[in-house]
Amino acid sequence: MTKRSGLEKNNDLYFIYFLILGLATLAFGITDLIVTITGSEYSIGVLNIPNDGFRGGWGGLIILFAGIFYLSGLKDLYEIHQLAKVVMGSILIWIIAGTDIFAMITESIPGGEDGGWFNTAQGFLGTYAPPYAPAIFLLPFSLVVIFCIHKYYKKI
Amino acid sequence: MKILLMGHPNVGKSVFFNRLTAANIIESNYPGTTVDYTKGYMRLEGKDIEIIDVPGTFSLEPKDKAEEVAVRMLHESKGSKVMCVIDASKVERGLYLALEIIEQGFSVVIALNMWDVAIDKNIDIDAKKLEQILGIPVVPTVGISGEGIFALVSRLKDATPVKVEDIVERTEGIKHKANTPDERWALIEGISKKIVTFGEYQHTLKDAIGDFTVKPATGIPFAIAVLYGFWSIFGSFAGFFTDGFLVKIFDEHWLPWLQAVFPGGLGNWFYALIVDVGHLENGVLAASDNCFESFGALSSGLFVPVGVVLPAIFIFYLMLALLEDIGYMPRLAVLIDTVLHKIGLHGYAIVPSVLALGCNVPAVGATRILETKKQRFMMMTLLAVFIPCGAQIGIMQDVIPGSIGFVMLYLMAGYFIFGYILNKVIPGRIPEILMDVPPYQKPMSRNISRKVWMRTSGFLKVAVPLVIFGSLLVNVLYLAGTIDWLGNILAPMFEGWFGVPRETAGPLVAAFLRKDLAVAQLSAIEMTKYQMISAVVLVSIYFPCIATFAMMLREGGKTFLGSLAVLLVVVFTWGGLLHLLWKLMGVA
């Protein structure tokens, strides 16, 4: 008998999870694009939607694509091509969030134009303080896909 | 003894070459990395043996310039041994070339490379049986990890010429020739039946993602994300080193130190050449406070290549090496194939185009992977005119940080529009290509670090002397009044047609040596934001730098004059059009 993928066992659960994540990602992407088009800064609590052409425009478009990847792949996730779409959705989020975090790191270390060689401890920590861009919030939820890959290869 | 390393493109010949000769040549996970042959030596049993890494070829009937080199090398090396590298996961295709080489009377040893990939794909090859049938040594290898390389070298002595008729006899039981392509393929089918067993193979996640990254609906969003990541990391990394540390080192320590210790002082011509030309403040000559404006050979001349360009070039080459070795570049080529066909090129034109974003010199060499003269001419011209190198982009990020996107878009539009026109105007054929997309693979840190080191050090060797010399030359021309003279003569064209100040003449002279230096010099000229964008575009589409110039002359021969003619037309139309655009917008 052919062994089944471990993902088949709780397929409905994964469906609901990626449906919610996909819709949230899609909403963030659309908001990002709207904010960029209108050109107005949008910040609410710990969330900041970038409005510049690069991060808000292209970045928003990529978040939107990530949402579409999630939604198109969530049905029959135990099928390798469907799982691949969901993985690609997560990769897009990792690219945006990864570059955001990398930019934070590179900004946090130097002392700035008028400061010393290196940033002060307060300045360093301040760089990592909220508000954050949507991709940073989506990042932990997108990591669930690693568990799905593990489950996929764990045959039952 | 001489050994030729031969095989299809992208089967790992360069990996073998590096391992056998301990040399450093660029290896990448896409075809066409080697477009010219490379020579090296291997020490075997106390003797130096010459090894030649021949460009990849599918058969001995060449279809592009790189394949022509391969076939010529073979014909000029009678009596040599041939190490034929075959992709074990596509053994039949590799055997065709091997049979052709055997037929020419060469002693051949076969490396069944990418043995690990064949195992992953559940392909079982009986290497011993293949050796018996062919009558030549056959060794399974994994070039990237070095597995099987020693065995392969030790079997070189067993390689002797064999007759194809004997191979036919051992395969089919009847002795006859296999001279035509059909006869060769029939023989290969017979051999394959005896040695290859295909097991059940299930698509892996890597395969599925590989498929999606070449389909437009899923591949284009992915490509946008990859390019976004590329440029975002490029900007953050270059900004971290340049703005964070190197500007401080050069402006607050290096320049003041030079100004303090160098004899002569402001107004002295030698001091101006080496340290600081100064600038006028209320009619009085004042010292510069930053290396962008000092223009000395040891101030700006070092700051531009080391302080600004080096971090940009380093991160560009690191990202490019990662994309190459993962195997993403061929997928990008497949994705963009349809678009590039509209301008008479094909997907693999993306390789020289992307390489040009690092440096135009190797990119001109990489145009050899294009089949026809027409395509090579078009590619060389387009990349020399419309693709700014990494060094220039690095400086642009400092000089026009907010407008760099517009400049890149304007240049990209020019690339496609002039490509379309050239395709219509220039006679010649545009062949279709079949692309071999390699599997995604984990990049090897050794290969990445070697590639980044070779490309970055290669850049430094060329750029540092040229920028220092360029600074000196422009300063001499300034001091001699030549730049002012040129500016006055060309003023009607600069101010009237291009809408930039006449002082732009100086940076344009420097642009012939280094475009990054020219953009840096533009920053010292007073002009509006729009004039600055026009001037940067002008520097980009103006003559290629001297190193690219020389490479184009070498690769293009007489067609180089055609490239120059196109270049002149582009400078006037595309440069003038931007001024017209500003006028229509009411900002010029």
XYZ file of C-alpha atoms in Angstrom:
744
model
C 0.000 0.000 0.000
C 1.319 3.467 -0.900
C 2.057 5.514 2.172
C 0.181 8.791 2.511
C 1.662 12.172 3.235
C 1.546 13.268 6.875
C -0.260 16.397 5.727
C -3.366 14.448 4.786
C -4.201 13.713 8.410
C -5.139 17.269 9.447
C -5.829 18.670 6.016
C -8.830 20.746 7.162
C -6.785 22.375 9.890
C -4.077 23.426 7.433
C -6.765 24.633 5.042
C -8.244 26.974 7.658
C -4.821 28.158 8.812
C -3.591 29.096 5.349
C -6.987 30.550 4.407
C -6.749 32.998 7.327
C -3.050 33.687 6.682
C -3.670 34.105 2.950
C -6.533 36.563 3.491
C -4.517 38.540 6.051
C -1.521 38.648 3.712
C -3.686 39.718 0.804
C -5.273 42.474 2.914
C -1.843 43.745 4.001
C -0.649 43.761 0.391
C -3.681 45.722 -0.832
C -3.379 48.197 2.063
C 0.318 48.630 1.289
C -0.482 49.481 -2.325
C -3.329 51.852 -1.439
C -1.158 53.673 1.113
C 1.640 54.000 -1.451
C -0.687 55.258 -4.186
C -2.291 57.856 -1.893
C 1.155 58.767 -0.581
C -0.036 59.241 3.005
C 1.905 57.739 5.920
C -0.159 55.124 7.788
C 0.749 54.016 11.281
C -1.522 52.390 13.807
C -0.118 51.115 17.116
C 2.786 48.801 16.374
C 1.950 48.579 12.669
C 3.479 50.847 10.065
C 2.554 50.661 6.407
C 5.427 51.999 4.270
C 4.413 54.521 1.621
C 7.594 54.801 -0.442
C 7.676 53.441 -3.995
C 10.177 50.664 -3.260
C 9.050 49.150 0.054
C 5.411 50.184 -0.136
C 4.922 49.815 -3.884
C 7.015 46.844 -4.936
C 7.057 45.392 -1.417
C 3.255 45.703 -1.198
C 2.850 44.037 -4.558
C 5.013 41.121 -3.405
C 2.962 40.753 -0.189
C -0.147 40.724 -2.361
C 1.380 37.952 -4.506
C 2.244 36.016 -1.330
C -1.420 36.155 -0.309
C -2.463 34.876 -3.741
C 0.074 32.025 -3.508
C -1.331 31.005 -0.106
C -4.924 31.086 -1.293
C -4.226 29.193 -4.517
C -2.276 26.458 -2.722
C -4.362 25.777 0.364
C -6.678 23.183 -1.203
C -5.260 19.638 -1.072
C -2.078 20.819 0.594
C -0.808 17.234 0.745
C -0.320 17.398 -3.037
C 3.260 18.491 -3.756
C 2.392 21.234 -6.262
C -0.138 22.773 -3.891
C 2.375 22.659 -1.059
C 4.952 24.272 -3.377
C 2.624 27.264 -3.946
C 2.225 27.745 -0.196
C 5.998 27.431 0.279
C 6.527 30.061 -2.429
C 4.083 32.362 -0.620
C 6.182 31.995 2.519
C 9.426 32.559 0.566
C 8.040 35.885 -0.690
C 7.270 36.940 2.885
C 10.728 35.810 4.018
C 12.319 37.943 1.304
C 10.405 41.091 2.323
C 10.727 40.518 6.071
C 14.350 39.382 5.727
C 15.358 42.511 3.837
C 13.436 44.689 6.362
C 15.293 43.048 9.249
C 18.616 43.291 7.395
C 17.981 47.015 6.821
C 17.260 47.422 10.558
C 20.510 45.671 11.467
C 22.603 47.772 9.093
C 20.961 50.965 10.405
C 21.367 50.040 14.062
C 25.148 49.570 14.171
C 26.803 52.770 12.791
C 26.766 55.917 14.914
C 25.214 58.133 12.258
C 26.501 61.288 10.569
C 27.082 63.306 13.746
C 27.633 60.462 16.207
C 30.637 58.275 16.968
C 31.778 55.240 15.025
C 29.129 53.019 16.582
C 25.583 53.625 17.782
C 24.798 54.024 21.471
C 23.106 51.103 23.257
C 19.902 53.147 23.402
C 20.082 54.046 19.729
C 20.884 50.453 18.827
C 17.877 49.064 20.694
C 15.687 51.928 19.493
C 16.135 50.810 15.889
C 14.425 47.529 16.692
C 11.484 49.133 18.481
C 8.039 49.114 16.846
C 6.241 50.078 14.656
C 7.001 47.319 12.178
C 6.065 46.760 8.550
C 3.369 44.115 7.786
C 5.897 41.520 6.564
C 7.503 41.410 10.029
C 4.132 40.489 11.567
C 3.489 37.887 8.894
C 6.939 36.320 9.307
C 6.283 34.045 12.350
C 3.008 32.815 10.858
C 4.676 32.050 7.536
C 7.229 29.817 9.284
C 4.492 27.218 9.886
C 5.175 26.084 6.328
C 8.449 24.496 7.530
C 6.379 22.277 9.824
C 4.159 21.433 6.832
C 7.184 20.384 4.748
C 8.353 18.201 7.624
C 4.883 16.689 7.879
C 4.680 16.142 4.124
C 7.788 13.991 4.084
C 6.759 12.136 7.245
C 4.730 9.344 5.649
C 1.860 7.804 7.573
C 50.406 14.921 -22.701
C 47.499 17.323 -23.080
C 43.989 16.726 -21.752
C 40.896 18.440 -23.118
C 37.931 18.752 -20.778
C 34.874 18.495 -23.000
C 31.157 18.068 -22.555
C 27.792 19.776 -22.828
C 27.335 23.223 -21.315
C 26.695 23.146 -17.552
C 27.843 19.590 -16.809
C 30.586 20.744 -14.428
C 33.706 20.958 -16.632
C 34.920 24.109 -14.886
C 34.492 22.409 -11.493
C 36.733 19.579 -12.746
C 39.239 22.066 -14.118
C 39.476 23.908 -10.799
C 39.876 20.647 -8.896
C 42.472 19.180 -11.271
C 44.608 22.280 -11.667
C 43.886 24.022 -8.332
C 43.115 27.013 -10.520
C 40.465 29.636 -10.040
C 38.005 29.977 -12.863
C 34.375 30.942 -12.527
C 31.937 28.030 -12.154
C 28.199 28.600 -12.284
C 25.019 26.611 -12.337
C 24.033 27.731 -15.823
C 25.329 27.059 -19.323
C 27.825 29.316 -21.005
C 30.036 30.206 -18.026
C 33.081 29.256 -20.098
C 32.958 31.011 -23.459
C 36.676 30.808 -24.157
C 39.140 28.050 -23.356
C 41.231 28.128 -20.175
C 44.583 26.431 -19.785
C 46.049 24.960 -16.595
C 48.473 22.294 -15.392
C 48.067 19.178 -13.301
C 50.988 17.344 -11.691
C 50.701 13.627 -12.396
C 53.429 11.059 -11.710
C 56.077 13.777 -11.613
C 55.030 15.355 -14.897
C 53.155 18.574 -15.648
C 50.145 17.776 -17.768
C 48.390 20.552 -19.654
C 44.632 20.664 -19.089
C 42.296 22.735 -21.216
C 38.796 23.671 -20.117
C 36.950 23.803 -23.426
C 33.631 25.711 -23.744
C 30.589 23.459 -23.573
C 29.289 22.063 -26.831
C 26.347 19.796 -27.634
C 27.989 18.283 -30.699
C 30.906 18.768 -33.059
C 28.665 20.788 -35.363
C 28.991 24.216 -33.730
C 25.954 26.480 -33.360
C 27.471 29.473 -31.600
C 30.847 31.128 -31.136
C 31.612 29.272 -27.894
C 30.924 25.922 -29.628
C 33.132 26.994 -32.538
C 35.975 27.513 -30.043
C 35.358 24.024 -28.627
C 35.452 22.293 -31.996
C 38.495 24.272 -33.122
C 40.315 23.325 -29.901
C 39.609 19.655 -30.547
C 40.823 19.801 -34.135
C 43.993 21.615 -33.082
C 44.778 19.037 -30.387
C 45.281 15.806 -32.294
C 46.901 13.194 -30.086
C 45.511 14.666 -26.872
C 43.367 12.743 -24.446
C 39.798 13.918 -23.903
C 38.063 13.861 -20.547
C 34.430 13.826 -21.624
C 32.166 15.012 -18.823
C 28.621 13.659 -19.080
C 25.586 14.542 -16.958
C 24.707 11.120 -15.507
C 21.038 12.076 -15.228
C 20.943 12.641 -19.027
C 23.482 10.049 -20.068
C 22.114 9.505 -23.600
C 22.601 13.134 -24.589
C 26.187 13.155 -23.390
C 26.997 9.911 -25.172
C 26.282 11.525 -28.537
C 29.145 13.980 -28.106
C 31.372 11.246 -26.647
C 30.784 9.048 -29.722
C 31.598 11.941 -32.043
C 34.891 12.521 -30.211
C 35.708 8.796 -30.199
C 35.003 8.727 -33.945
C 37.661 11.426 -34.439
C 40.256 8.971 -33.078
C 40.812 10.552 -29.650
C 41.574 8.611 -26.474
C 38.588 9.325 -24.281
C 37.840 8.842 -20.603
C 34.256 9.433 -19.500
C 33.266 11.119 -16.245
C 29.658 10.285 -15.403
C 29.231 13.469 -13.448
C 26.292 14.540 -11.251
C 26.082 10.920 -10.162
C 24.270 12.109 -7.016
C 21.558 13.789 -9.117
C 21.057 10.569 -11.065
C 20.660 8.643 -7.797
C 18.180 11.250 -6.510
C 16.168 10.799 -9.697
C 16.205 7.033 -9.237
C 18.249 6.504 -12.405
C 20.479 3.442 -12.158
C 23.452 3.366 -14.537
C 25.688 0.329 -14.876
C 28.987 2.188 -15.299
C 31.044 -1.035 -15.573
C 28.878 -2.305 -18.387
C 29.110 1.031 -20.163
C 32.900 0.787 -19.865
C 32.843 -2.701 -21.396
C 30.637 -1.585 -24.280
C 32.589 1.588 -25.074
C 36.001 0.052 -24.396
C 37.135 3.200 -22.593
C 37.322 4.092 -18.872
C 34.036 5.274 -17.354
C 34.085 6.745 -13.834
C 31.090 7.984 -11.798
C 31.867 11.401 -10.274
C 30.350 14.212 -8.245
C 32.507 17.138 -9.346
C 31.149 19.639 -6.867
C 32.182 17.497 -3.859
C 35.245 15.972 -5.552
C 33.939 12.403 -5.362
C 35.497 10.152 -8.032
C 38.022 12.737 -9.298
C 41.088 10.759 -8.157
C 39.701 7.570 -9.705
C 39.103 9.467 -12.930
C 42.682 10.790 -13.043
C 44.106 7.358 -12.248
C 42.188 5.879 -15.198
C 43.611 8.383 -17.711
C 46.425 5.995 -18.585
C 43.866 3.354 -19.639
C 42.312 5.602 -22.265
C 43.173 4.479 -25.789
C 41.521 5.144 -29.161
C 38.681 2.768 -30.003
C 36.675 2.164 -33.136
C 32.971 3.001 -33.213
C 32.354 -0.190 -35.246
C 33.597 -2.198 -32.255
C 31.196 -0.339 -29.971
C 28.359 -1.103 -32.407
C 29.367 -4.771 -32.429
C 29.436 -4.977 -28.624
C 25.996 -3.300 -28.493
C 24.122 -4.849 -31.419
C 26.172 -7.931 -32.168
C 26.792 -6.796 -35.762
C 29.773 -4.758 -36.913
C 28.868 -1.643 -38.915
C 29.600 2.085 -38.922
C 27.569 4.751 -37.119
C 28.500 7.910 -38.976
C 25.193 9.688 -39.389
C 23.241 11.323 -36.560
C 20.430 8.764 -36.970
C 22.865 5.849 -36.751
C 24.508 7.407 -33.687
C 21.168 7.909 -31.916
C 20.160 4.324 -32.749
C 23.430 3.108 -31.240
C 22.905 5.260 -28.129
C 19.407 3.846 -27.708
C 20.870 0.364 -27.839
C 23.567 1.217 -25.277
C 21.026 2.945 -23.031
C 18.787 -0.132 -22.986
C 21.695 -2.190 -21.736
C 23.015 0.165 -19.042
C 20.262 2.495 -17.770
C 17.291 1.569 -15.585
C 14.780 4.253 -14.703
C 13.113 3.702 -11.325
C 9.900 5.294 -10.096
C 10.471 8.996 -9.519
C 8.189 11.234 -7.539
C 8.268 14.992 -7.970
C 9.993 16.607 -5.010
C 9.236 19.994 -3.518
C 12.410 21.291 -5.202
C 11.125 20.095 -8.589
C 7.684 21.605 -8.033
C 9.141 24.987 -7.022
C 11.523 24.689 -9.995
C 8.520 24.261 -12.309
C 6.597 27.165 -10.812
C 9.537 29.541 -11.093
C 9.582 29.166 -14.889
C 5.818 29.485 -15.447
C 4.912 33.148 -16.082
C 1.884 33.288 -13.715
C 3.914 32.123 -10.722
C 7.452 32.822 -11.976
C 7.040 36.563 -12.611
C 5.855 37.391 -9.049
C 8.715 35.251 -7.747
C 11.220 37.009 -10.030
C 9.969 40.414 -8.819
C 10.505 39.272 -5.231
C 14.004 37.942 -5.972
C 15.022 41.189 -7.675
C 13.458 43.189 -4.824
C 15.524 41.208 -2.317
C 18.630 41.640 -4.464
C 18.402 45.433 -4.620
C 17.203 45.870 -1.064
C 20.193 43.972 0.332
C 22.473 45.758 -2.136
C 21.287 49.160 -0.841
C 21.405 48.260 2.860
C 24.823 46.615 2.680
C 26.471 49.324 0.556
C 24.907 52.048 2.741
C 26.110 50.319 5.915
C 29.764 50.366 4.884
C 29.860 53.572 2.833
C 27.649 55.936 4.834
C 28.207 54.187 8.147
C 31.983 53.961 8.189
C 33.918 54.657 4.992
C 32.662 58.225 4.456
C 33.793 59.009 8.011
C 37.173 57.383 7.493
C 37.825 59.273 4.265
C 36.223 62.652 5.112
C 37.125 62.973 8.779
C 40.505 61.255 8.864
C 42.082 60.521 5.484
C 41.389 63.867 3.728
C 42.314 66.089 6.733
C 45.495 64.031 7.187
C 46.437 64.422 3.523
C 45.646 68.153 3.668
C 47.846 68.504 6.744
C 50.892 66.537 5.648
C 51.015 67.049 1.885
C 53.358 69.841 0.831
C 52.206 72.740 -1.293
C 48.794 73.632 0.027
C 45.731 75.056 -1.723
C 46.467 76.741 -5.023
C 49.596 74.674 -5.667
C 49.093 72.681 -8.870
C 50.733 69.486 -7.587
C 48.709 69.629 -4.340
C 45.567 70.114 -6.450
C 46.380 67.055 -8.549
C 47.065 64.763 -5.632
C 44.988 66.046 -2.688
C 42.480 68.854 -3.210
C 41.589 71.288 -5.991
C 39.517 73.305 -3.506
C 36.491 75.425 -4.333
C 35.619 79.100 -4.383
C 33.760 80.565 -1.393
C 32.954 84.261 -1.790
C 35.756 84.532 -4.300
C 38.307 82.875 -1.992
C 39.755 79.405 -2.631
C 38.645 77.138 0.239
C 39.643 73.585 1.178
C 37.186 70.761 0.438
C 35.666 69.009 3.432
C 34.775 65.771 1.674
C 36.396 63.366 -0.737
C 33.584 63.644 -3.297
C 34.573 67.232 -4.024
C 38.325 67.282 -3.447
C 39.124 65.534 -6.780
C 42.694 64.656 -5.779
C 44.167 61.400 -7.034
C 44.730 60.215 -3.456
C 41.483 61.624 -2.054
C 38.640 61.181 -4.587
C 40.807 58.747 -6.562
C 40.823 56.325 -3.622
C 37.483 57.210 -2.078
C 35.476 56.411 -5.217
C 36.738 52.842 -5.823
C 37.363 51.835 -2.195
C 34.942 53.929 -0.149
C 31.869 53.773 -2.364
C 32.233 51.206 -5.098
C 33.937 48.312 -3.304
C 31.056 47.539 -0.876
C 28.554 47.851 -3.741
C 30.535 45.571 -6.045
C 31.189 43.045 -3.276
C 27.536 42.618 -2.330
C 26.455 42.626 -5.987
C 28.824 39.777 -6.828
C 27.890 37.876 -3.668
C 24.178 38.023 -4.499
C 24.826 37.187 -8.149
C 27.003 34.190 -7.218
C 24.246 32.895 -4.935
C 21.606 33.206 -7.664
C 23.939 31.562 -10.191
C 24.853 28.622 -7.988
C 21.353 27.990 -6.690
C 20.302 27.663 -10.331
C 17.939 30.626 -10.504
C 19.602 32.371 -13.476
C 18.482 29.821 -16.138
C 14.930 30.100 -14.801
C 15.068 33.860 -15.154
C 16.306 33.248 -18.701
C 13.302 31.038 -19.489
C 10.902 33.579 -17.983
C 12.266 36.508 -19.944
C 12.744 34.572 -23.198
C 9.432 35.708 -24.766
C 10.094 39.366 -23.948
C 13.667 39.279 -25.257
C 12.544 37.567 -28.472
C 10.599 40.738 -29.278
C 13.898 42.594 -29.527
C 15.724 39.877 -31.429
C 17.474 38.283 -28.453
C 16.583 35.244 -26.381
C 16.432 34.226 -22.744
C 20.148 33.707 -22.269
C 20.729 37.369 -23.125
C 19.798 37.839 -19.468
C 23.233 36.422 -18.519
C 25.329 39.210 -20.127
C 22.660 41.744 -19.142
C 22.842 40.847 -15.445
C 26.638 40.456 -15.540
C 26.814 43.970 -17.009
C 25.129 45.306 -13.874
C 28.335 44.209 -12.142
C 30.878 45.068 -14.830
C 30.434 45.509 -18.578
C 33.788 43.871 -19.414
C 32.935 40.207 -18.591
C 29.431 40.857 -19.905
C 30.790 41.647 -23.380
C 32.694 38.324 -23.241
C 29.520 36.516 -22.176
C 27.732 37.616 -25.384
C 29.457 34.600 -26.973
C 26.619 32.411 -25.718
C 24.379 34.111 -28.296
C 24.284 32.294 -31.622
C 24.332 34.848 -34.389
C 26.485 37.864 -35.236
C 23.361 40.010 -35.221
C 22.473 38.971 -31.662
C 26.028 39.455 -30.392
C 26.268 42.900 -31.992
C 22.907 43.942 -30.543
C 23.703 42.614 -27.087
C 27.136 44.243 -26.948
C 25.722 47.575 -28.070
C 22.730 47.516 -25.740
C 24.696 46.557 -22.667
C 27.465 49.080 -23.316
C 24.927 51.876 -23.750
C 22.044 51.131 -21.415
C 23.333 49.009 -18.535
C 25.163 50.922 -15.828
C 27.832 48.893 -14.031
C 27.737 48.122 -10.294
C 30.395 50.734 -9.601
C 28.282 53.411 -11.239
C 25.119 52.258 -9.464
C 27.003 52.373 -6.151
C 27.943 56.012 -6.738
C 24.466 56.843 -8.059
C 23.056 55.640 -4.756
C 25.077 58.306 -2.997
C 24.626 61.106 -5.530
C 20.960 60.676 -6.574
C 19.474 58.292 -3.957
C 15.883 59.368 -4.601
C 16.043 59.290 -8.391
C 18.010 56.091 -9.020
C 14.799 54.140 -9.743
C 13.771 56.632 -12.431
C 17.215 56.552 -14.062
C 17.184 52.748 -14.134
C 13.665 52.691 -15.609
C 14.610 55.251 -18.272
C 17.672 53.201 -19.225
C 15.644 49.987 -19.253
C 13.060 51.608 -21.547
C 15.917 52.636 -23.861
C 17.276 49.062 -23.802
C 13.966 47.688 -25.093
C 13.067 50.502 -27.504
C 16.477 50.622 -29.177
C 16.664 46.820 -29.058
C 13.376 46.685 -30.957
C 14.616 49.228 -33.522
C 17.976 47.466 -33.971
C 16.191 44.158 -34.457
C 14.107 45.687 -37.256
C 17.020 47.488 -38.904
C 19.838 44.949 -38.700
C 19.682 41.996 -41.085
C 20.325 38.513 -39.718
C 18.522 35.583 -38.207
C 17.183 35.036 -34.698
C 17.359 31.340 -33.923
C 15.110 29.667 -31.379
C 16.895 28.016 -28.500
C 16.159 25.018 -26.375
C 17.097 25.794 -22.816
C 18.480 23.256 -20.425
C 17.302 24.236 -16.962
C 19.496 22.653 -14.289
C 17.982 21.558 -10.976
C 18.079 23.862 -7.975
C 21.068 23.030 -5.837
C 22.604 24.086 -2.546
C 25.329 26.657 -3.216
C 28.825 25.627 -2.102
C 30.455 28.239 0.141
C 33.882 27.460 -1.384
C 32.697 28.233 -4.878
C 30.772 31.340 -3.805
C 33.713 32.801 -1.875
C 36.137 32.053 -4.725
C 33.867 33.629 -7.323
C 33.248 36.752 -5.220
C 36.972 37.091 -4.480
C 37.982 36.673 -8.134
C 35.418 39.122 -9.459
C 35.958 41.719 -6.726
C 39.762 41.574 -6.873
C 39.548 41.703 -10.678
C 37.468 44.856 -10.344
C 39.921 46.468 -7.914
C 42.892 45.719 -10.153
C 41.223 47.511 -13.056
C 39.301 50.229 -11.227
C 41.783 51.653 -8.710
C 44.538 52.558 -11.221
C 42.006 53.863 -13.755
C 40.174 56.041 -11.205
C 43.448 57.480 -9.875
C 44.651 58.095 -13.427
C 41.226 59.528 -14.356
C 41.325 61.961 -11.417
C 44.796 63.079 -12.445
C 43.845 63.473 -16.092
C 40.690 65.477 -15.395
C 42.570 67.699 -12.929
C 45.329 68.316 -15.486
C 42.703 69.174 -18.097
C 40.997 71.506 -15.626
C 44.241 73.221 -14.700
C 45.220 73.529 -18.364
C 41.823 75.085 -19.127
C 40.887 72.313 -21.555
C 37.665 71.430 -19.738
C 36.519 75.071 -19.797
C 37.441 75.244 -23.472
C 35.526 72.050 -24.210
C 32.613 73.265 -22.098
C 32.467 76.544 -24.043
C 32.607 74.814 -27.419
C 29.992 72.235 -26.488
C 27.860 74.651 -24.459
C 25.103 75.026 -27.077
C 24.711 71.242 -27.205
C 24.976 70.679 -23.437
C 22.755 73.561 -22.395
C 20.427 73.723 -25.371
C 19.949 70.086 -26.346
C 20.679 68.071 -23.211
C 19.732 70.767 -20.680
C 22.792 70.249 -18.479
C 25.459 72.790 -17.396
C 28.487 73.185 -19.652
C 30.726 72.001 -16.762
C 29.400 68.490 -17.477
C 32.158 68.306 -20.108
C 34.705 67.439 -17.354
C 32.857 64.388 -15.979
C 32.175 63.230 -19.534
C 35.916 63.161 -20.204
C 36.365 61.169 -16.980
C 33.520 58.843 -18.014
C 35.683 57.449 -20.762
C 38.026 56.144 -18.054
C 35.546 55.318 -15.285
C 31.830 56.094 -15.242
C 31.680 55.864 -11.441
C 34.283 58.618 -11.195
C 32.280 60.706 -13.677
C 29.073 60.436 -11.610
C 31.040 61.349 -8.484
C 32.356 64.442 -10.273
C 28.839 65.446 -11.313
C 27.936 65.789 -7.624
C 30.294 68.777 -7.365
C 28.560 70.708 -10.163
C 25.705 72.978 -9.156
C 22.523 71.923 -10.930
C 18.861 71.176 -10.361
C 17.566 67.703 -9.493
C 16.336 67.238 -13.063
C 19.583 68.432 -14.601
C 21.413 65.971 -12.352
C 19.211 63.093 -13.558
C 19.847 64.124 -17.183
C 23.576 64.349 -16.556
C 23.685 60.892 -14.920
C 21.724 59.409 -17.835
C 24.102 61.127 -20.242
C 27.131 59.645 -18.469
C 25.499 56.201 -18.652
C 24.650 56.242 -22.349
C 27.784 58.106 -23.379
C 30.890 56.132 -24.578
C 31.586 52.914 -22.681
C 34.528 53.059 -20.289
C 37.959 52.290 -21.747
C 38.033 48.686 -20.479
C 34.655 47.896 -22.089
C 35.787 49.751 -25.196
C 38.815 47.455 -25.541
C 36.750 44.332 -24.901
C 34.143 45.362 -27.503
C 36.883 45.955 -30.023
C 38.317 42.489 -29.323
C 34.983 40.666 -29.409
C 33.150 42.666 -32.053
C 35.980 43.441 -34.494
C 34.668 45.616 -37.311
C 31.116 45.626 -35.924
C 32.481 47.789 -33.129
C 32.227 50.779 -35.479
C 28.527 49.961 -35.891
C 28.142 49.942 -32.097
C 29.748 53.380 -31.933
C 27.388 54.703 -34.591
C 24.396 53.391 -32.634
C 25.845 54.900 -29.494
C 26.080 58.372 -31.035
C 22.475 58.193 -32.227
C 21.332 57.015 -28.786
C 23.226 59.750 -26.919
C 21.583 62.456 -29.010
C 18.062 61.050 -29.142
C 17.694 59.462 -25.705
C 19.647 62.210 -23.922
C 17.750 64.966 -25.758
C 14.403 63.254 -25.222
C 14.832 63.408 -21.456
C 15.394 67.169 -21.661
C 12.251 67.431 -23.768
C 10.371 65.447 -21.119
C 11.499 67.870 -18.401
C 10.415 70.776 -20.602
C 6.971 69.264 -21.085
C 6.729 68.803 -17.320
C 7.768 72.421 -16.874
C 10.785 71.600 -14.705
C 13.551 72.409 -17.199
